[in-house]
Coordinates of C-alpha atoms and ligand atoms in Angstrom, one line a residue:
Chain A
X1 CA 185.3 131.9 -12.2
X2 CA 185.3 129.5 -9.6
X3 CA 181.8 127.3 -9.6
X4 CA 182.2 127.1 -5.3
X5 CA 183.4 130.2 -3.7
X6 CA 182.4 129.9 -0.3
X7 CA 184.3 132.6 2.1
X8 CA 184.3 132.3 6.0
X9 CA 181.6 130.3 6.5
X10 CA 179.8 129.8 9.6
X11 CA 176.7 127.6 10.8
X12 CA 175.5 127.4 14.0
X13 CA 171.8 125.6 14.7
X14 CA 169.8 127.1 17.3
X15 CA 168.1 124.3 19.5
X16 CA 166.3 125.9 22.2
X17 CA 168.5 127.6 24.3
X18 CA 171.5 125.8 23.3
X19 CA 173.6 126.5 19.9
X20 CA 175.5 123.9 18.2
X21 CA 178.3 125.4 16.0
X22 CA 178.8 123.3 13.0
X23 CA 181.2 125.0 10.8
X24 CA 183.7 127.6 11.9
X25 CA 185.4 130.2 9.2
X26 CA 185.2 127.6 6.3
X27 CA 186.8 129.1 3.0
X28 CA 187.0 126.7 0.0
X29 CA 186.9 127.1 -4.2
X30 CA 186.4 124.7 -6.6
X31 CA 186.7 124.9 -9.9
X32 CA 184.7 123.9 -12.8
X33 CA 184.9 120.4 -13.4
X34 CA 186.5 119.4 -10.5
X35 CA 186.2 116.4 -8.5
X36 CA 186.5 117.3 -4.4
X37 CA 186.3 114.9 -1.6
X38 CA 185.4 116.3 2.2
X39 CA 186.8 113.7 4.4
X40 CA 186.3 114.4 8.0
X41 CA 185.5 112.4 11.2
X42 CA 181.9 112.2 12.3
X43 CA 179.6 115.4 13.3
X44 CA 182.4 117.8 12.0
X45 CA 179.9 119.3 9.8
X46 CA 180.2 118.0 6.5
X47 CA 175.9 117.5 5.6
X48 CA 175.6 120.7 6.9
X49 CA 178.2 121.9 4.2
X50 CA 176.1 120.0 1.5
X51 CA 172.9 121.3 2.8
X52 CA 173.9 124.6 2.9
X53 CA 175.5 123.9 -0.9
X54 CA 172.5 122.7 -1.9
X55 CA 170.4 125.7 -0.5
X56 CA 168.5 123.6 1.7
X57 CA 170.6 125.4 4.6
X58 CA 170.4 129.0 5.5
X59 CA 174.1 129.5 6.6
X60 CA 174.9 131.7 9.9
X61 CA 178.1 134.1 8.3
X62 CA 180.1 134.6 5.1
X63 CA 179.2 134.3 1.8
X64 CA 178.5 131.6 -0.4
X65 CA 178.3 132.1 -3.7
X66 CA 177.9 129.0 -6.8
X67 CA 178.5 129.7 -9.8
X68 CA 178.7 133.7 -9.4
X69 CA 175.3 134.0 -7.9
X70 CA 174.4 134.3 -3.5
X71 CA 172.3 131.4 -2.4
X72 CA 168.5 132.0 -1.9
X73 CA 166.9 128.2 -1.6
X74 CA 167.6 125.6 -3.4
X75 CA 168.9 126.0 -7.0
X76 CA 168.9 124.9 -10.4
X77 CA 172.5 124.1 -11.2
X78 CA 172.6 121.4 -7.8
X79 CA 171.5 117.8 -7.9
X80 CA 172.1 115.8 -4.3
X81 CA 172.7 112.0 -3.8
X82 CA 171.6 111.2 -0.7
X83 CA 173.3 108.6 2.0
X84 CA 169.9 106.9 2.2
X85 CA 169.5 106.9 -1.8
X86 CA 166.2 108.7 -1.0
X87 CA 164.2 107.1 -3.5
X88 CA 160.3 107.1 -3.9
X89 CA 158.8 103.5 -2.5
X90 CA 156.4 103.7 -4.7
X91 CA 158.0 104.8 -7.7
X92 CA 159.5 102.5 -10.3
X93 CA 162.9 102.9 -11.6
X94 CA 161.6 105.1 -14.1
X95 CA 159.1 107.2 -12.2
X96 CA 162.1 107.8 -9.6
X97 CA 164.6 108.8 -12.5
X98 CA 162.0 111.2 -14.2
X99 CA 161.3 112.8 -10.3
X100 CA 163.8 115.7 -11.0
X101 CA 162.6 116.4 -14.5
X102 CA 158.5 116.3 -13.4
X103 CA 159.5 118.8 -11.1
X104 CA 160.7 121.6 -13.6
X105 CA 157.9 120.7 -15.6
X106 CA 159.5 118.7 -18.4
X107 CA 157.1 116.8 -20.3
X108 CA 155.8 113.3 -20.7
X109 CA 157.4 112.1 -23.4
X110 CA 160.6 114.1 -23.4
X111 CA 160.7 112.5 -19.3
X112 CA 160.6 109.2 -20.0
X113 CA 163.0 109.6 -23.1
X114 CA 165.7 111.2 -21.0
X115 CA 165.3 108.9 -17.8
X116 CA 165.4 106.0 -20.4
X117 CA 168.9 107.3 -22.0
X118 CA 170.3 107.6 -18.2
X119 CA 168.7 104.3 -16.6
X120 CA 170.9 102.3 -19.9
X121 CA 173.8 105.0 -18.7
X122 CA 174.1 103.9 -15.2
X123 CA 173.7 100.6 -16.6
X124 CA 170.3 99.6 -15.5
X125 CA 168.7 98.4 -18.6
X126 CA 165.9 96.4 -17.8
X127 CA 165.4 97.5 -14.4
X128 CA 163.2 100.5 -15.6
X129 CA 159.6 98.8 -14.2
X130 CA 161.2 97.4 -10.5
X131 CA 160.6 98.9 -7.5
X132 CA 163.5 100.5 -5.1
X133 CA 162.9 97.4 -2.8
X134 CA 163.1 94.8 -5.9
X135 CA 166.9 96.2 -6.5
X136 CA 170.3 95.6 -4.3
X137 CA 171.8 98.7 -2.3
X138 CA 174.4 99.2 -5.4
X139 CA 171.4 100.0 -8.1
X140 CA 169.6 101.7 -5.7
X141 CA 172.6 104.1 -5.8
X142 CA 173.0 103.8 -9.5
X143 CA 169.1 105.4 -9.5
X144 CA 169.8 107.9 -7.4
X145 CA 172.6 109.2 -9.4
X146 CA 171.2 108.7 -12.3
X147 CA 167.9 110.8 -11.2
X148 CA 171.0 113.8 -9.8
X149 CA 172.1 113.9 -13.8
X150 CA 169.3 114.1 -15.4
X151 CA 169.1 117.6 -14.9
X152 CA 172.6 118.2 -15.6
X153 CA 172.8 119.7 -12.8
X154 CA 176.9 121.9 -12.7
X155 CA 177.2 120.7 -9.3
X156 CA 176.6 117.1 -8.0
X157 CA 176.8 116.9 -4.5
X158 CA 177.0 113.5 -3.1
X159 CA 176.6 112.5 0.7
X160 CA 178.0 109.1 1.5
X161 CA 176.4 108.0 -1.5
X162 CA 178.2 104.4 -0.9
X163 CA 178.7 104.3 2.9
X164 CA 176.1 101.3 3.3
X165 CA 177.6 99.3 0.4
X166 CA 179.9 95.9 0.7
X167 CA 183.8 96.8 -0.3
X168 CA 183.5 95.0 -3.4
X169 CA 180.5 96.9 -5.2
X170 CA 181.8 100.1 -3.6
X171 CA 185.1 99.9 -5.6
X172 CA 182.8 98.8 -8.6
X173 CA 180.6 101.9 -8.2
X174 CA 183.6 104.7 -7.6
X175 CA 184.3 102.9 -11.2
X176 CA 181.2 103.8 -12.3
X177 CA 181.1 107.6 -10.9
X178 CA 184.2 108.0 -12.7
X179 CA 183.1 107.3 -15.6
X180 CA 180.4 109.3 -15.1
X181 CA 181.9 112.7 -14.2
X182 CA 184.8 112.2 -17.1
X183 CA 182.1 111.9 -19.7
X184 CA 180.0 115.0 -18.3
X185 CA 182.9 117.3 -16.2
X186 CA 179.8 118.2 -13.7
X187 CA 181.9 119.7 -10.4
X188 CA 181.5 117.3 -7.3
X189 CA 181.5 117.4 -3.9
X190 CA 181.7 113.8 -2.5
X191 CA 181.3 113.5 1.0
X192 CA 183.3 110.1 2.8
X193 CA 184.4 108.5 6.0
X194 CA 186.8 106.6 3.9
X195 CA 190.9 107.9 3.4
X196 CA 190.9 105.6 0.6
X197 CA 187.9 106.5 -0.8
X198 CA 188.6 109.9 -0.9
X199 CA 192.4 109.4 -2.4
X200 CA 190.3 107.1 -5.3
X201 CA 188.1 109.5 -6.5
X202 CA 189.5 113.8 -5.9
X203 CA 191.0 115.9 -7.6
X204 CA 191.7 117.0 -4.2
X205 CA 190.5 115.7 -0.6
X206 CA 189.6 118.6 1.4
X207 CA 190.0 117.3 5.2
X208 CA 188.1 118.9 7.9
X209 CA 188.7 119.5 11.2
X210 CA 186.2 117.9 14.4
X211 CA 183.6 119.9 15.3
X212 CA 183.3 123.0 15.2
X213 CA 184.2 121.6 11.3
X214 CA 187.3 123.9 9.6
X215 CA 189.5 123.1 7.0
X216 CA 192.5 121.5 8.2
X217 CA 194.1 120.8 5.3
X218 CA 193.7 120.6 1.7
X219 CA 195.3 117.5 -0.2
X220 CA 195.8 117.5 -4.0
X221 CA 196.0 114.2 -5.8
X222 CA 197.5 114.1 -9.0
X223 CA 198.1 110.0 -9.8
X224 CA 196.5 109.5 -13.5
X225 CA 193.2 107.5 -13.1
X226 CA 192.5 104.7 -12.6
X227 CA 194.4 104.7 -9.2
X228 CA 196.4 101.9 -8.3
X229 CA 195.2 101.4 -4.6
X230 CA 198.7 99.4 -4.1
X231 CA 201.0 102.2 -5.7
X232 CA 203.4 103.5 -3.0
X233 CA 202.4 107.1 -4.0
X234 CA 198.9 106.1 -3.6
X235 CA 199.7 104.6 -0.2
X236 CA 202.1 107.6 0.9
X237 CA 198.8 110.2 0.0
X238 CA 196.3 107.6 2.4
X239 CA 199.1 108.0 5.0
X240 CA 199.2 111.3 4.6
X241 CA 195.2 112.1 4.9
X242 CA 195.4 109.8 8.2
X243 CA 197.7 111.2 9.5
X244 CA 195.6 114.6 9.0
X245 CA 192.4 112.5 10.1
X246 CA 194.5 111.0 13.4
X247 CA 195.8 114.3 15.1
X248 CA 192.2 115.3 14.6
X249 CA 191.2 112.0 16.3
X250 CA 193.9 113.3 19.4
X251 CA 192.9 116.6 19.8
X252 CA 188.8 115.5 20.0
X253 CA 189.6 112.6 22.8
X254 CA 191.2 115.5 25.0
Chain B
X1 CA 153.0 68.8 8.1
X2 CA 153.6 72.0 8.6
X3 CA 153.3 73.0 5.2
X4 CA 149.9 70.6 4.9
X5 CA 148.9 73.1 8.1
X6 CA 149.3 76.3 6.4
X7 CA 147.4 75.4 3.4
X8 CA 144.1 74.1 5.0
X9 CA 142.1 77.1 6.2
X10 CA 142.0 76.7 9.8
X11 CA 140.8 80.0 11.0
X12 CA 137.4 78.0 9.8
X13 CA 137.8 75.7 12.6
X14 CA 136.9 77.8 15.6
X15 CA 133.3 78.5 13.6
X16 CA 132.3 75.0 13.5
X17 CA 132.9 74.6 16.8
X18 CA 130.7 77.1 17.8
X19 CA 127.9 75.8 15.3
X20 CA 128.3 71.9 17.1
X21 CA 127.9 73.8 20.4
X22 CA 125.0 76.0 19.6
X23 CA 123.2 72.8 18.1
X24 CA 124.2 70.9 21.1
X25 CA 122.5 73.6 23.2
X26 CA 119.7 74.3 21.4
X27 CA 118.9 70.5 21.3
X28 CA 119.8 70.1 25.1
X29 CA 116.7 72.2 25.6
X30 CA 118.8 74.6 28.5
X31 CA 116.4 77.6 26.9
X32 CA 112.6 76.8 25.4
X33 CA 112.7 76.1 22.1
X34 CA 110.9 79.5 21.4
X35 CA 113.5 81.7 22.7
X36 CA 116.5 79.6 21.4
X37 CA 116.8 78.6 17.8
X38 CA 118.2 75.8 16.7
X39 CA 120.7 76.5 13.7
X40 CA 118.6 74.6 11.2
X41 CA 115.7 77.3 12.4
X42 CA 117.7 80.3 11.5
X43 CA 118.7 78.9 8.4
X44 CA 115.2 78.5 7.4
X45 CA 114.8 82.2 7.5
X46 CA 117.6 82.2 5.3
X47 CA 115.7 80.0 2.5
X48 CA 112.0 80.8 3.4
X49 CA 112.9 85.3 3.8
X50 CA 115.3 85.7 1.2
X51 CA 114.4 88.7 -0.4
X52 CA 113.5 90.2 2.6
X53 CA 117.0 89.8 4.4
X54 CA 118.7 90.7 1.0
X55 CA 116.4 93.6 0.7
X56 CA 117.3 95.0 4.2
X57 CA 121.0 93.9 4.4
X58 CA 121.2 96.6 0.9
X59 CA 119.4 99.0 2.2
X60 CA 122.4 98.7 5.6
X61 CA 125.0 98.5 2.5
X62 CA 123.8 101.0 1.0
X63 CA 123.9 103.6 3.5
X64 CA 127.6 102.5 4.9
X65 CA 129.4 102.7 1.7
X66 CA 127.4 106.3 0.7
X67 CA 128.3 107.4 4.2
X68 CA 132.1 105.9 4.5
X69 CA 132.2 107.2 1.0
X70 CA 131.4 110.8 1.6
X71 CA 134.1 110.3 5.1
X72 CA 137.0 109.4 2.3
X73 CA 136.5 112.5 0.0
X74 CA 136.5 114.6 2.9
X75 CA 138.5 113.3 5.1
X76 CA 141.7 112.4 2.8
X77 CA 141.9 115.8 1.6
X78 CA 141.9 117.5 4.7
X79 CA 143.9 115.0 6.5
X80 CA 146.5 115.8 3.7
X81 CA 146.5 119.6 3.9
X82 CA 146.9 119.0 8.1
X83 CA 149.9 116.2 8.1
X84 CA 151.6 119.3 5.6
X85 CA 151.2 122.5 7.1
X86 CA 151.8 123.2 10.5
X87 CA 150.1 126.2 10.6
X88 CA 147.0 123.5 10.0
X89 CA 147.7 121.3 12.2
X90 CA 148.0 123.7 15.2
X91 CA 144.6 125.3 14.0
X92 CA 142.8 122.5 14.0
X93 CA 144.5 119.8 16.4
X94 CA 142.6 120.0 19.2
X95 CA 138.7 120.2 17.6
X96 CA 139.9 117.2 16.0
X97 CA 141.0 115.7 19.2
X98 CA 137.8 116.2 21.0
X99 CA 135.3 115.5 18.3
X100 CA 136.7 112.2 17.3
X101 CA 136.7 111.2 21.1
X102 CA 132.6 111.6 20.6
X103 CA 130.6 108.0 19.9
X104 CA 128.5 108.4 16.8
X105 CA 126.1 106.6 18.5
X106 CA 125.6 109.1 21.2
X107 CA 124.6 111.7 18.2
X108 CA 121.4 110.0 17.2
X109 CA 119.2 111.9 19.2
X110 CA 120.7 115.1 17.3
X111 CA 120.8 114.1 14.0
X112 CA 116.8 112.8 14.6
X113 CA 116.2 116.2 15.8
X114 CA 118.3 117.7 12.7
X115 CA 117.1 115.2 9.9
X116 CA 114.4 113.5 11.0
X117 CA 113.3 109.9 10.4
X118 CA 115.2 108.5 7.2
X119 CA 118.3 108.5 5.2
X120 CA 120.1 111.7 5.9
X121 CA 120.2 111.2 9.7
X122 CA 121.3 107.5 9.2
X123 CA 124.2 108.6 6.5
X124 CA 125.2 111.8 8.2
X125 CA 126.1 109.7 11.5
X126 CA 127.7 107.0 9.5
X127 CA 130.4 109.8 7.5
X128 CA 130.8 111.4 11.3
X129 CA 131.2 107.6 13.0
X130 CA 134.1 106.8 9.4
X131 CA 135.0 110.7 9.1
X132 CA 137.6 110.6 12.3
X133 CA 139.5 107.5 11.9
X134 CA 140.1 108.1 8.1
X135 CA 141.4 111.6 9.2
X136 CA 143.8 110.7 11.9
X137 CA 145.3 108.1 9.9
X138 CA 145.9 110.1 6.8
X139 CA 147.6 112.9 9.0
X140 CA 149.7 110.0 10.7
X141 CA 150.2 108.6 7.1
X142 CA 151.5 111.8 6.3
X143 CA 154.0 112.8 8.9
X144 CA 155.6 109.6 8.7
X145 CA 157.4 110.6 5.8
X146 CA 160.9 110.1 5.2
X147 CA 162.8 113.7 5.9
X148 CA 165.2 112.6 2.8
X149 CA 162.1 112.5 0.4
X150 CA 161.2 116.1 1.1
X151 CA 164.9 116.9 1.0
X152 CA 165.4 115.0 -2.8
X153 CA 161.6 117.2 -3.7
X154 CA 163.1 120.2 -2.4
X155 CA 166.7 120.1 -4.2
X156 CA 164.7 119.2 -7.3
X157 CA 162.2 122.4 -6.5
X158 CA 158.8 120.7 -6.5
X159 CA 155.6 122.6 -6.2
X160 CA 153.5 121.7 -3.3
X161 CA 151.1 120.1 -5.4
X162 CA 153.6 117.6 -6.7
X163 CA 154.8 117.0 -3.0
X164 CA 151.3 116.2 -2.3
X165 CA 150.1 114.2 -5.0
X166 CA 153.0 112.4 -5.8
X167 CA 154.9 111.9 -2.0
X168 CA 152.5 112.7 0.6
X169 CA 149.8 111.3 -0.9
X170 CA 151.4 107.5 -1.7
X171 CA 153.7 107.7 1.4
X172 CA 149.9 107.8 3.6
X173 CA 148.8 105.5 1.3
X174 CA 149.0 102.1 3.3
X175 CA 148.0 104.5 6.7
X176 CA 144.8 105.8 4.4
X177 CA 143.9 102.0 3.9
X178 CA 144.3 100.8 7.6
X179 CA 142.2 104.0 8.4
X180 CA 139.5 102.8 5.4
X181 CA 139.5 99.6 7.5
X182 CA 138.7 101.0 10.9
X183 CA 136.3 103.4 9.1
X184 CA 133.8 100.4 7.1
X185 CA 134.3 98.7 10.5
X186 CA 133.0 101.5 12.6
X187 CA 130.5 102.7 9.9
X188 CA 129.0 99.2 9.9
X189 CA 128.7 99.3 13.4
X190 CA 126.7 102.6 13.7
X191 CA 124.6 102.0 10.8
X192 CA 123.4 99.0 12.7
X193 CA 122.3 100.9 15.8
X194 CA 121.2 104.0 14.0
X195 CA 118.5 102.0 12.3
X196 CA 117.3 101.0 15.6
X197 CA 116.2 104.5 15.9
X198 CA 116.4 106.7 12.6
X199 CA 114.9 104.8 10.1
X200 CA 112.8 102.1 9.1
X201 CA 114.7 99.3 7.6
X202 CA 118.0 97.8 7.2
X203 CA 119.5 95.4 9.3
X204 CA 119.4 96.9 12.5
X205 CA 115.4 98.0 11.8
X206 CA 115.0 94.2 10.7
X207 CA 116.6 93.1 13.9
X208 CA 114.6 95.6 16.4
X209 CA 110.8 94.8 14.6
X210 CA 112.0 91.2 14.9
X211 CA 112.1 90.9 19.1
X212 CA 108.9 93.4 19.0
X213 CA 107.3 90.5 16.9
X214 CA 109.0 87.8 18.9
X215 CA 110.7 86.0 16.4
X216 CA 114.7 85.1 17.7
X217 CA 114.9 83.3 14.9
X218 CA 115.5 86.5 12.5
X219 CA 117.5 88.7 15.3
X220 CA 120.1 85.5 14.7
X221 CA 120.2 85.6 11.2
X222 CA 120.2 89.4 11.2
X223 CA 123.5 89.0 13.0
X224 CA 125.0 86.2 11.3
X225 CA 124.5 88.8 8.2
X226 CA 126.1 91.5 10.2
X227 CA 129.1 89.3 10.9
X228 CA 129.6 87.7 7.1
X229 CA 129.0 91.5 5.6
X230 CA 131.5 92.8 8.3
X231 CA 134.4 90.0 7.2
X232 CA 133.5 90.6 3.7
X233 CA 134.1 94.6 3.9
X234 CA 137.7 94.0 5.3
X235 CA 138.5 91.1 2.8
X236 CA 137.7 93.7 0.2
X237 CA 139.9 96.3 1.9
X238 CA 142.7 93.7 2.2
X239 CA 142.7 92.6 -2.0
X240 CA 142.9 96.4 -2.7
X241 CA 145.6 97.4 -0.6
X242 CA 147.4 94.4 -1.9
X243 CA 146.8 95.8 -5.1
X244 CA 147.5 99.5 -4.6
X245 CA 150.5 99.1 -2.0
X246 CA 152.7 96.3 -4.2
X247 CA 156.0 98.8 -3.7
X248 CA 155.6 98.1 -0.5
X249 CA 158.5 95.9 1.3
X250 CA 157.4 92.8 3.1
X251 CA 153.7 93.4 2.6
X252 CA 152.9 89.6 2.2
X253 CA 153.9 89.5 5.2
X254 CA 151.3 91.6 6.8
X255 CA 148.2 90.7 8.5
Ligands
ATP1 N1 169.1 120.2 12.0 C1 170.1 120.3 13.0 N2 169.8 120.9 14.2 C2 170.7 121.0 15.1 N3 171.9 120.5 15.0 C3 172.3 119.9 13.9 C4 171.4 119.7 12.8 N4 172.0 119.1 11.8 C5 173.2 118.8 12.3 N5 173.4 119.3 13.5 C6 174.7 119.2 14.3 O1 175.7 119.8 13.6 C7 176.9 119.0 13.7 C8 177.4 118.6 12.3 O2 176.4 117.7 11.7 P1 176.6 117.1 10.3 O3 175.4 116.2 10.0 O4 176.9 118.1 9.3 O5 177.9 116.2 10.5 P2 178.6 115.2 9.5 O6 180.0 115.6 9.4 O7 177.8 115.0 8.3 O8 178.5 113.8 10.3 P3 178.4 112.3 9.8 O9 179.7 111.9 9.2 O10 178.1 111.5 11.1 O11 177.3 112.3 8.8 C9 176.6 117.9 14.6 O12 177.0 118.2 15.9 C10 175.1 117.8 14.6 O13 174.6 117.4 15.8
MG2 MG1 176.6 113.4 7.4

């Protein structure tokens, strides 16, 4: 059983008297384990895909089911990364990583042993008493993701979780996520502006279309990881997605 | 030089100006000596009415921090439940809007009628005076929130008491202390004039009884006391927000 089975989706907001359409007929799967990135030019709908995902979206039409079951709210098998890392202020490292597990009522003790384990996972072993603003962008990200696991959640869903990072610790921490998802085999949904990004990390990049958001295309990657971002099947794959990405670009500048 | 500046506490200097000038004054004879004290007058009430000054400047304390006391434990809560649900906030928005648009000191007459001569009167207008701005700032405090935050708490399914106690509540946190700072401010303020006319002591009592017996010489000391308690309150305010608010980005920064 598929763990997404979304069937002709569609979201349309209601603002006053005008609607805004932000996903048209959208039908996508993904299996258990898998790792899918939803590359698509800005405002084609992809946060509203997440939300919706993540049950913090009512969609409009279609169904959506995850993991066998029809959305009502947000659920217990999705964890979110958000682009703005959406950590607590005034929560430690610790306190922030615990958040998830306070909320379903976990105790004390059995908090702060689990947010221990996953701080030293995401590799932030002594960190545990700093503040969000006493850590760089990169291990602010590595606390958000390592609050999203500590729930196991079956689906991660991550929104730009590295769009404000420098290239450098953005290859380091699509390293990282790697290694994270091969060790746990959680299904992801990784939302990016970036081609290469995208061809770095899926299974298969799902590109959508501009507003109203569709699928245009649906791009399977199958280079062993690590990717070699200089291969020439790596390259022929980025040329590919852009060239899915550019007649997009075309068609929304008429 | 500049770093010599920054560590010599300037913000004295203006003061001491103001002390050469009134001595200069009060020596130049522009006002009779009877009307105008010199400086070393009204520190002599200082030395020779000690324990009267301290008894009246508690008896002022007193009654600020019971009443700006009894504005936080309601006002907090409240402002909470309004800056989260809408329904609230729409219920309630406009009362709230008119009320805190009326002086404290303009409610003396009532609360005398109400409460008499004494405490209650005094305290009751000093929690209306400190109720408002503690209010309006923990609402504000509130709805500032970060629309991710509730997001991340409603992906993770928190209950509304964990949204409030553990996001709302620290997120209004810095707002709740500015508002704690307009609230001893304006609760100092009223408790000085409401003992002009509800009760019988305190600073403002002290200050009153002293132009009845003619004695200029207390009224300035009175308010010299007014000013140093008035400083003192927000210093307090300042070391505890310091204290409470350390997650906070670029506090040092903050006046
Ligand atoms: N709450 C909302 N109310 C009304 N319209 C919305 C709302 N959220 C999103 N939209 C609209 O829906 C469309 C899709 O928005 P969405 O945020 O999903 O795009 P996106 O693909 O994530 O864009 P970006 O890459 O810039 O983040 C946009 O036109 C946006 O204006
Ligand atoms: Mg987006």
């Amino acid at each position: 059983m598929s763990l997404i089975d979304v069937r002709h989706l569609s979201k349309t907001y209601a603002r006053r008297a005008e609607t805004v359409t932000a996903l048209r007929d959208v039908t996508l799967k993904a299996e258990p384990g898998e790792f899918l990135c939803l590359l698509g030019v800005s405002g084609c709908g992809k946060s509203t895909l997440l939300k919706i995902l993540a049950g913090l979206e009512p969609h409009s039409e279609g169904t959506v089911l995850v993991d066998g079951r029809h959305l009502q709210g947000p659920h217990a098998d999705a964890a979110v990364v958000f682009q703005e890392h959406g950590l607590f202020p005034w929560m430690t490292t610790r306190r922030n990583v615990e958040f998830n597990l306070k909320a379903r009522g976990t105790g004390a003790r059995e908090r702060r042993r689990v947010a221990e384990a996953m701080i030293e996972t995401v590799g932030l072993s002594g960190f545990s008493e700093k503040y969000p603003h006493e850590l760089s962008g990169g291990m602010r990200q590595r606390v958000g993701i390592a609050r999203a696991l500590t729930t196991n959640p079956k689906l991660l869903l991550m929104d730009e979780p590295f769009g404000a990072l420098d290239a450098q610790t953005r290859s380091a921490m699509q390293g990282e996520l790697l290694r994270l998802w091969q060790a746990r085999r959680t299904t992801v949904l990784f939302v990016t502006h970036s081609v290469s990004e995208a061809i770095v990390l899926a299974d298969r990049v799902v590109v959508m279309t501009p507003r109203p958001g569709r699928i245009r295309t649906i791009i399977p990657v199958d280079l062993p990881r690590p990717r070699d971002t200089t291969a020439p099947a790596f390259n022929a794959l980025v040329r590919r997605a852009l060239a899915e990405l550019h007649d997009d670009l075309a068609e929304a500048a008429q | 030089m500049a770093r010599l500046l920054r560590r010599v506490p300037i913000g004295i200097l203006p003061l001491l100006a103001l002390l050469a000038a009134w001595e200069l004054a009060a020596r130049a004879g522009i006002y009779s000596a009877a009307l105008f004290p010199s400086p070393m007058e009204v520190w002599s009430v200082f030395t020779d009415e000690g324990p009267l000054l301290l008894r009246h400047t508690l008896a002022s304390l007193t009654r600020v921090v019971v009443g700006v006391s009894l504005a936080f434990v309601t006002a907090v809560p409240l402002g909470l439940l309004i800056g989260r649900y809408r329904t609230l906030e729409r219920l309630l928005d406009g009362t709230v809007q008119i009320f805190r648009c009326f002086p404290a000191i303009a409610l003396i007459p009532l609360a005398i009628l109400f409460f008499g001569i004494g405490e209650k009167p005094a305290i009751m207008l000093i929690w209306f005076a400190a109720f408002w701005p503690l209010l309006i700032s923990t609402i504000f405090g509130v709805k500032s929130v970060e629309r991710t935050l509730l997001s991340v708490a409603q992906v993770a399914r928190a209950s509304d008491r964990l949204v409030l106690l553990d996001i709302l509540l620290p997120n209004a946190l810095p707002s709740i202390i500015t508002g704690l700072r307009l609230a001893a401010g304006t609760g100092w303020l009223t408790v000085v004039t409401a003992e002009m006319m509800a009760v019988r002591s305190g600073l403002g009592y002290m200050i009153l009884y002293a132009q009845q017996i003619f004695r200029p010489d207390e009224i300035v000391a009175g308010i010299i006391i007014i000013g140093v308690v008035g400083l003192a309150f927000d210093q307090l305010i300042r070391v505890a927000r310091d204290r409470l608010c350390r997650w906070q980005e670029g506090l040092v920064a903050a006046p």
